[in-house]
PDB file of C-alpha atoms in Angstrom:
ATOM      1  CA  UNK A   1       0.000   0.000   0.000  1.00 62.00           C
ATOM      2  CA  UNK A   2       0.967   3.407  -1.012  1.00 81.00           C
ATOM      3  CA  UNK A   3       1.748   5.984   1.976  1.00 93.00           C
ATOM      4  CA  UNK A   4      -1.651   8.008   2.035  1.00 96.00           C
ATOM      5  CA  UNK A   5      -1.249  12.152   1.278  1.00 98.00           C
ATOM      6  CA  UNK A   6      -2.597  13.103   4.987  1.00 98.00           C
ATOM      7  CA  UNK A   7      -4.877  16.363   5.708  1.00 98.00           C
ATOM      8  CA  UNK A   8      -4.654  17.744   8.918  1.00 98.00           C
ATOM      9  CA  UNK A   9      -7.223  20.385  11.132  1.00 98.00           C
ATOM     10  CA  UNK A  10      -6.946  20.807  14.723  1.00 97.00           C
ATOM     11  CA  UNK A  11      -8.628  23.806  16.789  1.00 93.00           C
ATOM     12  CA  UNK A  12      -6.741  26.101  19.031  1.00 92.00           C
ATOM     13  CA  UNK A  13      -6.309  22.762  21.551  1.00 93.00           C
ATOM     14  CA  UNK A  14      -4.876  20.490  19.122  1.00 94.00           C
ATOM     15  CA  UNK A  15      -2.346  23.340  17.714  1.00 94.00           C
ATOM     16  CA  UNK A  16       0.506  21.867  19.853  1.00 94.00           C
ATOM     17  CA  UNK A  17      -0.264  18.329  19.049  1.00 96.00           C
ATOM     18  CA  UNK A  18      -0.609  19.288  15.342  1.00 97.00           C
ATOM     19  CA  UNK A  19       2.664  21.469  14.459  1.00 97.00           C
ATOM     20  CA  UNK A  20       4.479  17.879  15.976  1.00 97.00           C
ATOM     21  CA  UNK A  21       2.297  15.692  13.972  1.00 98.00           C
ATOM     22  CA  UNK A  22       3.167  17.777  10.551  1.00 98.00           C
ATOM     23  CA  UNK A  23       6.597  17.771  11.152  1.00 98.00           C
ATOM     24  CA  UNK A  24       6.714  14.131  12.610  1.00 98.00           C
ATOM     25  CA  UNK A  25       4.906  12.727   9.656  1.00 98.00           C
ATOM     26  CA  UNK A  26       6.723  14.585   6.791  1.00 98.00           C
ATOM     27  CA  UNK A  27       9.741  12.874   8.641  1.00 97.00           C
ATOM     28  CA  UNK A  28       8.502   9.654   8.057  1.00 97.00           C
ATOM     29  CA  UNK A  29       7.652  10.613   4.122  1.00 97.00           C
ATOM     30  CA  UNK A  30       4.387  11.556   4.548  1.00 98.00           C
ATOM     31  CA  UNK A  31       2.811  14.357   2.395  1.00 98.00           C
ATOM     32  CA  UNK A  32       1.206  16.107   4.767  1.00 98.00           C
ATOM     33  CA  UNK A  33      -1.564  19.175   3.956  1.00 98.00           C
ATOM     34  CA  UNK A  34      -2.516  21.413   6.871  1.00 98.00           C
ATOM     35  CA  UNK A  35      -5.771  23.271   6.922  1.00 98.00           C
ATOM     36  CA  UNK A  36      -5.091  25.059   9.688  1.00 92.00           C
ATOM     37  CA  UNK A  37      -5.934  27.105  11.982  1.00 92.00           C
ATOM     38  CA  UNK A  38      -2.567  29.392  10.752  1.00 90.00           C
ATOM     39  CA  UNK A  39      -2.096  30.878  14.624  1.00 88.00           C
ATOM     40  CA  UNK A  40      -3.526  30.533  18.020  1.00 88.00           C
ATOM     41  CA  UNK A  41      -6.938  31.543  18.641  1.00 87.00           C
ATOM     42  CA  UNK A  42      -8.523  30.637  21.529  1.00 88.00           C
ATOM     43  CA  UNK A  43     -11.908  31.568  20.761  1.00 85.00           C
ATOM     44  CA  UNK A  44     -11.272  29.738  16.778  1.00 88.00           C
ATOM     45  CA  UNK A  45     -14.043  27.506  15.270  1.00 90.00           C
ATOM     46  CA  UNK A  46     -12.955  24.259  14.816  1.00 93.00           C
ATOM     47  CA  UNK A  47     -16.259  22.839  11.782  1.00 96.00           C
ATOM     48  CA  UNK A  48     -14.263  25.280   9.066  1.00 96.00           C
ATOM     49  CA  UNK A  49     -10.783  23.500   9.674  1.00 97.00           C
ATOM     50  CA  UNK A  50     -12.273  20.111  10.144  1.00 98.00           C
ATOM     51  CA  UNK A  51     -14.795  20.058   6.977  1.00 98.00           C
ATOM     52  CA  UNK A  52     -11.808  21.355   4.627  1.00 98.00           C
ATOM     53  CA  UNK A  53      -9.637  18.668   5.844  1.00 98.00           C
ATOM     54  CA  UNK A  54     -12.269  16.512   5.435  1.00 98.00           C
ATOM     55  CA  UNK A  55     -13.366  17.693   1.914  1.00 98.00           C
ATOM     56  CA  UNK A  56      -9.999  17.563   0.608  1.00 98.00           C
ATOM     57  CA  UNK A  57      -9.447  13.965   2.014  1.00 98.00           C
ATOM     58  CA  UNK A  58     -13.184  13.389  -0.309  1.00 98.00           C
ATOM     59  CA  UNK A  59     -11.261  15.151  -2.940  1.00 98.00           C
ATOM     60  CA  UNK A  60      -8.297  13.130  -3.172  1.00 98.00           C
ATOM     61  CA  UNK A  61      -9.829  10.204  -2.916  1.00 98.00           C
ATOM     62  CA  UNK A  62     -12.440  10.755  -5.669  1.00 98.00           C
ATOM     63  CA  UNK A  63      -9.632  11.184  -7.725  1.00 98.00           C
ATOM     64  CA  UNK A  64      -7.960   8.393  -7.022  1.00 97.00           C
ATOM     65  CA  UNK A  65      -5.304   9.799  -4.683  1.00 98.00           C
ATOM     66  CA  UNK A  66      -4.570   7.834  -1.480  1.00 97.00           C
ATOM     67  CA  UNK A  67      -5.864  10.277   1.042  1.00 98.00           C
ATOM     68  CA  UNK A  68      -6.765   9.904   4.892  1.00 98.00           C
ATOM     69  CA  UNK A  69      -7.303  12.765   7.583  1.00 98.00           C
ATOM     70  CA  UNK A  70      -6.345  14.203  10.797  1.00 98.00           C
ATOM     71  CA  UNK A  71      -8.707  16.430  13.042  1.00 98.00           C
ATOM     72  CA  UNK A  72      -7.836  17.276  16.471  1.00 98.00           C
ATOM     73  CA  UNK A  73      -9.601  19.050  19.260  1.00 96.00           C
ATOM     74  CA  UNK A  74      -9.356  19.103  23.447  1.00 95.00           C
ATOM     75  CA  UNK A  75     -11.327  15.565  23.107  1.00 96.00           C
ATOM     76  CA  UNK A  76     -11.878  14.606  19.084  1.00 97.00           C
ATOM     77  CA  UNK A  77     -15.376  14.778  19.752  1.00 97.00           C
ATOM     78  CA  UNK A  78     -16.561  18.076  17.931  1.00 97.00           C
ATOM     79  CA  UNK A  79     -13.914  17.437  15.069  1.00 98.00           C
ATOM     80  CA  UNK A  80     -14.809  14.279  14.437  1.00 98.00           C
ATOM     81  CA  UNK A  81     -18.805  15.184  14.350  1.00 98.00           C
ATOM     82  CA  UNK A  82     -17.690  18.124  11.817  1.00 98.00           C
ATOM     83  CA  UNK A  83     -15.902  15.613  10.238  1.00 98.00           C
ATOM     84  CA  UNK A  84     -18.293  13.430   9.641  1.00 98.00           C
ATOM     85  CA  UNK A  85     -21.039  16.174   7.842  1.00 98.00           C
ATOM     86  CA  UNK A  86     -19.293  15.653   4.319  1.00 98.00           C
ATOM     87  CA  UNK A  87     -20.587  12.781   2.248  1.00 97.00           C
ATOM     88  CA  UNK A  88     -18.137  10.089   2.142  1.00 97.00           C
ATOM     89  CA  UNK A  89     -16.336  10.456   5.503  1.00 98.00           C
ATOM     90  CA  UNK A  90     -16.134   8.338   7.930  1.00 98.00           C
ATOM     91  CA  UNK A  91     -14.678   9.750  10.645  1.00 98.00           C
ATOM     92  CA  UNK A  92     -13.796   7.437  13.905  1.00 98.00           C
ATOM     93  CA  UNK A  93     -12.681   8.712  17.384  1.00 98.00           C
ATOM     94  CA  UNK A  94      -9.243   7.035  18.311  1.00 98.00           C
ATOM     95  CA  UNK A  95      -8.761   6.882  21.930  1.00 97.00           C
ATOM     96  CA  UNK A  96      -6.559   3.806  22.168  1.00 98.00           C
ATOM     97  CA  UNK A  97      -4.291   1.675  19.728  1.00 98.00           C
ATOM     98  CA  UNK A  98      -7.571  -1.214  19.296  1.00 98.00           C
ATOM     99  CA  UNK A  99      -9.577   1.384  18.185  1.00 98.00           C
ATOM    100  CA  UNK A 100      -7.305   3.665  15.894  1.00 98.00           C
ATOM    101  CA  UNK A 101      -6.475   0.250  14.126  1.00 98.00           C
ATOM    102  CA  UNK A 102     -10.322  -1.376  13.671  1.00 98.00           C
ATOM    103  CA  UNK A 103     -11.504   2.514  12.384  1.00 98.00           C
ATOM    104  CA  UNK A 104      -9.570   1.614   9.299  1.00 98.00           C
ATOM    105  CA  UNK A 105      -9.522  -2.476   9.246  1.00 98.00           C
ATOM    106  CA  UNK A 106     -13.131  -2.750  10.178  1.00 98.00           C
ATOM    107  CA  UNK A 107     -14.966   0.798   8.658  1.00 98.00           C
ATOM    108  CA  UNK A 108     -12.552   1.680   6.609  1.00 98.00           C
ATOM    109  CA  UNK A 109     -12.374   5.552   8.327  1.00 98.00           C
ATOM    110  CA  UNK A 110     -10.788   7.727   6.190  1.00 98.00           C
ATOM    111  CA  UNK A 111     -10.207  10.303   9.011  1.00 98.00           C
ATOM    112  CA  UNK A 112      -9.311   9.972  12.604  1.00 98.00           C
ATOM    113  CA  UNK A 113     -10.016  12.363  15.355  1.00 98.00           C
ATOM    114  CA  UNK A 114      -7.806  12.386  18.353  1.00 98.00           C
ATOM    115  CA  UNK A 115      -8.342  14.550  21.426  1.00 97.00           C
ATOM    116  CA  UNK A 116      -4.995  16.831  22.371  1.00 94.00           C
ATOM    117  CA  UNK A 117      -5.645  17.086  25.910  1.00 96.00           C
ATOM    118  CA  UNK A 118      -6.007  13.289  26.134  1.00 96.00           C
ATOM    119  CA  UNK A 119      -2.848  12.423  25.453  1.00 97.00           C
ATOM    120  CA  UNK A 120       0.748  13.039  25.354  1.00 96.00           C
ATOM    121  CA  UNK A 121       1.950  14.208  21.528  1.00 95.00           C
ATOM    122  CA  UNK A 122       3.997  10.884  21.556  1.00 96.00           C
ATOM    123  CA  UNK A 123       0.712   8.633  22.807  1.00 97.00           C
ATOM    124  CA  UNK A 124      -1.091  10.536  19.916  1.00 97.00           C
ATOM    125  CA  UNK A 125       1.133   9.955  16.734  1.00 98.00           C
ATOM    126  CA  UNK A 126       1.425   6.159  17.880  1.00 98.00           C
ATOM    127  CA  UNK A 127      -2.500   6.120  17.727  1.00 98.00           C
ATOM    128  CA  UNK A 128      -2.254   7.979  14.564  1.00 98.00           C
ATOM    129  CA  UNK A 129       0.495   5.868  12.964  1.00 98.00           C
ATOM    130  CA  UNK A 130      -1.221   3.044  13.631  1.00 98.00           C
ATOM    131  CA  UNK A 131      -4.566   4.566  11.687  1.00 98.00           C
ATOM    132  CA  UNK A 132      -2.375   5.667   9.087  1.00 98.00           C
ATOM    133  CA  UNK A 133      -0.468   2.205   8.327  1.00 97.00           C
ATOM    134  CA  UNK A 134      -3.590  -0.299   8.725  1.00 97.00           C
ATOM    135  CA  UNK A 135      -5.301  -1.658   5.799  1.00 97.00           C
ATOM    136  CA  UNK A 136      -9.447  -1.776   5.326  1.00 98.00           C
ATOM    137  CA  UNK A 137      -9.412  -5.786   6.169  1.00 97.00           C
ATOM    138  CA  UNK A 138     -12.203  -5.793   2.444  1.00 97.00           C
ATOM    139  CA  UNK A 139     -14.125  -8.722   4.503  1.00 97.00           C
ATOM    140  CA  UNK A 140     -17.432  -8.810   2.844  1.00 98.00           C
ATOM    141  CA  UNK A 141     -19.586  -8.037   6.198  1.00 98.00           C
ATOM    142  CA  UNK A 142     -17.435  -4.453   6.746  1.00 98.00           C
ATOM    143  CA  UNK A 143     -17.984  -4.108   2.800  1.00 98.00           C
ATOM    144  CA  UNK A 144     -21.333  -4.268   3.091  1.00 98.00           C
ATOM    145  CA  UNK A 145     -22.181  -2.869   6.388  1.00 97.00           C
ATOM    146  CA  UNK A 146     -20.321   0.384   4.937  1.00 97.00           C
ATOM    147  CA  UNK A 147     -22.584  -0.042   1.770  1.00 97.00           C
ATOM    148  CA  UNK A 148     -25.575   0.341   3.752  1.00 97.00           C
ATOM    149  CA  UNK A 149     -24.415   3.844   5.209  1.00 97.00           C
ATOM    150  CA  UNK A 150     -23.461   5.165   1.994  1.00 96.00           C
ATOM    151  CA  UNK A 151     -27.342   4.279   0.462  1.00 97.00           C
ATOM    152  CA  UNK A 152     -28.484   6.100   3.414  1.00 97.00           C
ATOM    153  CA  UNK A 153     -25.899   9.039   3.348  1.00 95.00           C
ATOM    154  CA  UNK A 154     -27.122   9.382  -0.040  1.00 95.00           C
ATOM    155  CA  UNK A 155     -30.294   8.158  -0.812  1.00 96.00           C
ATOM    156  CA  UNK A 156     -31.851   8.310   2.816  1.00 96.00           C
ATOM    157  CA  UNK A 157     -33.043   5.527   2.523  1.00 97.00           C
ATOM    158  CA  UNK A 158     -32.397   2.353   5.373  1.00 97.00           C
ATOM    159  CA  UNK A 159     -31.295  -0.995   4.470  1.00 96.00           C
ATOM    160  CA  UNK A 160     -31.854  -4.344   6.486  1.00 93.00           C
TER     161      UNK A 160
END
C-alpha cells in the first residue's frame, strides 16, 4: 500500500499536538496538507478546519489519490462530528491503539479524530500511525455494512 497524502485540522487545543504531527509525519515521508488554523486563537471555530480537511481527504480520494485525515480538538469529539457532515467520511474517534487500528480495518475511516488534551503528543502519533499504516481488512460483512451507510448518506433511505 501506497503511503496516504494526509490532511490535517486541529482547533486552538490540538495546535501543539498538530505542528508535531506535521513535522513528525513529513519525517517519516508523509505528504502532509494542513488546513489550519494558521495561529492561536482561543476563541477559533474548529467545523471550518475540520470540513476542509475533510473535503480535501473526499477530494483526493475521488480522484484516485490515497488520502486519509487528521482532526484534532481538546477531546476529538466536535472534530470528528464536523468531520463526519461531508458525504463520504467516515470519521472514527481514536482513543486507544484497538480502536485507531479497527476505524480503518473494520470501517474503513478515512479520518481519525484524536483529542490533544487526552494524550501526550507521543501517545497521539502512535494512535495515529497506527490509523495511518492499517489496511481496510475488504471482509465482505465491513464491505457491506459500509454499503448500507453510503445508500443512506445518499439516498436516505435504510437498508436491512
Amino acid at each position: 500500500m501506497t503511503t496516504p497524502r494526509v490532511h490535517i485540522a486541529t482547533d486552538h487545543a490540538g495546535m501543539e499536538l498538530s505542528a508535531y504531527l506535521v513535522n513528525h509525519l513529513t519525517a517519516k515521508g508523509y505528504e502532509v496538507v494542513d488546513h489550519g488554523p494558521k495561529e492561536y486563537d482561543a476563541l477559533d471555530d474548529y467545523p471550518s478546519f475540520c470540513i476542509n480537511a475533510a473535503l480535501a481527504v473526499v477530494a483526493d480520494q475521488e480522484a484516485g489519490v490515497h488520502a486519509l485525515g487528521i482532526v484534532l480538538g481538546g477531546s476529538g469529539n466536535g472534530e470528528q462530528i464536523a468531520a463526519n457532515k461531508v458525504k463520504g467520511v467516515r470519521a472514527a474517534l481514536a482513543w486507544n491503539l484497538s480502536t485507531a487500528k479497527l476505524a480503518r480495518e473494520h470501517n474503513d475511516a478515512n479520518v481519525v479524530a484524536v483529542g490533544g488534551r487526552q494524550h501526550t503528543v507521543e501517545e497521539a502519533a502512535e494512535l495515529i500511525e497506527a490509523f495511518l499504516q492499517e489496511p481496510f481488512s475488504n471482509d465482505e460483512r465491513h464491505v457491506r455494512r459500509i454499503g448500507k451507510i453510503a445508500v443512506y448518506e445518499t439516498t436516505g433511505e435504510i437498508l436491512q
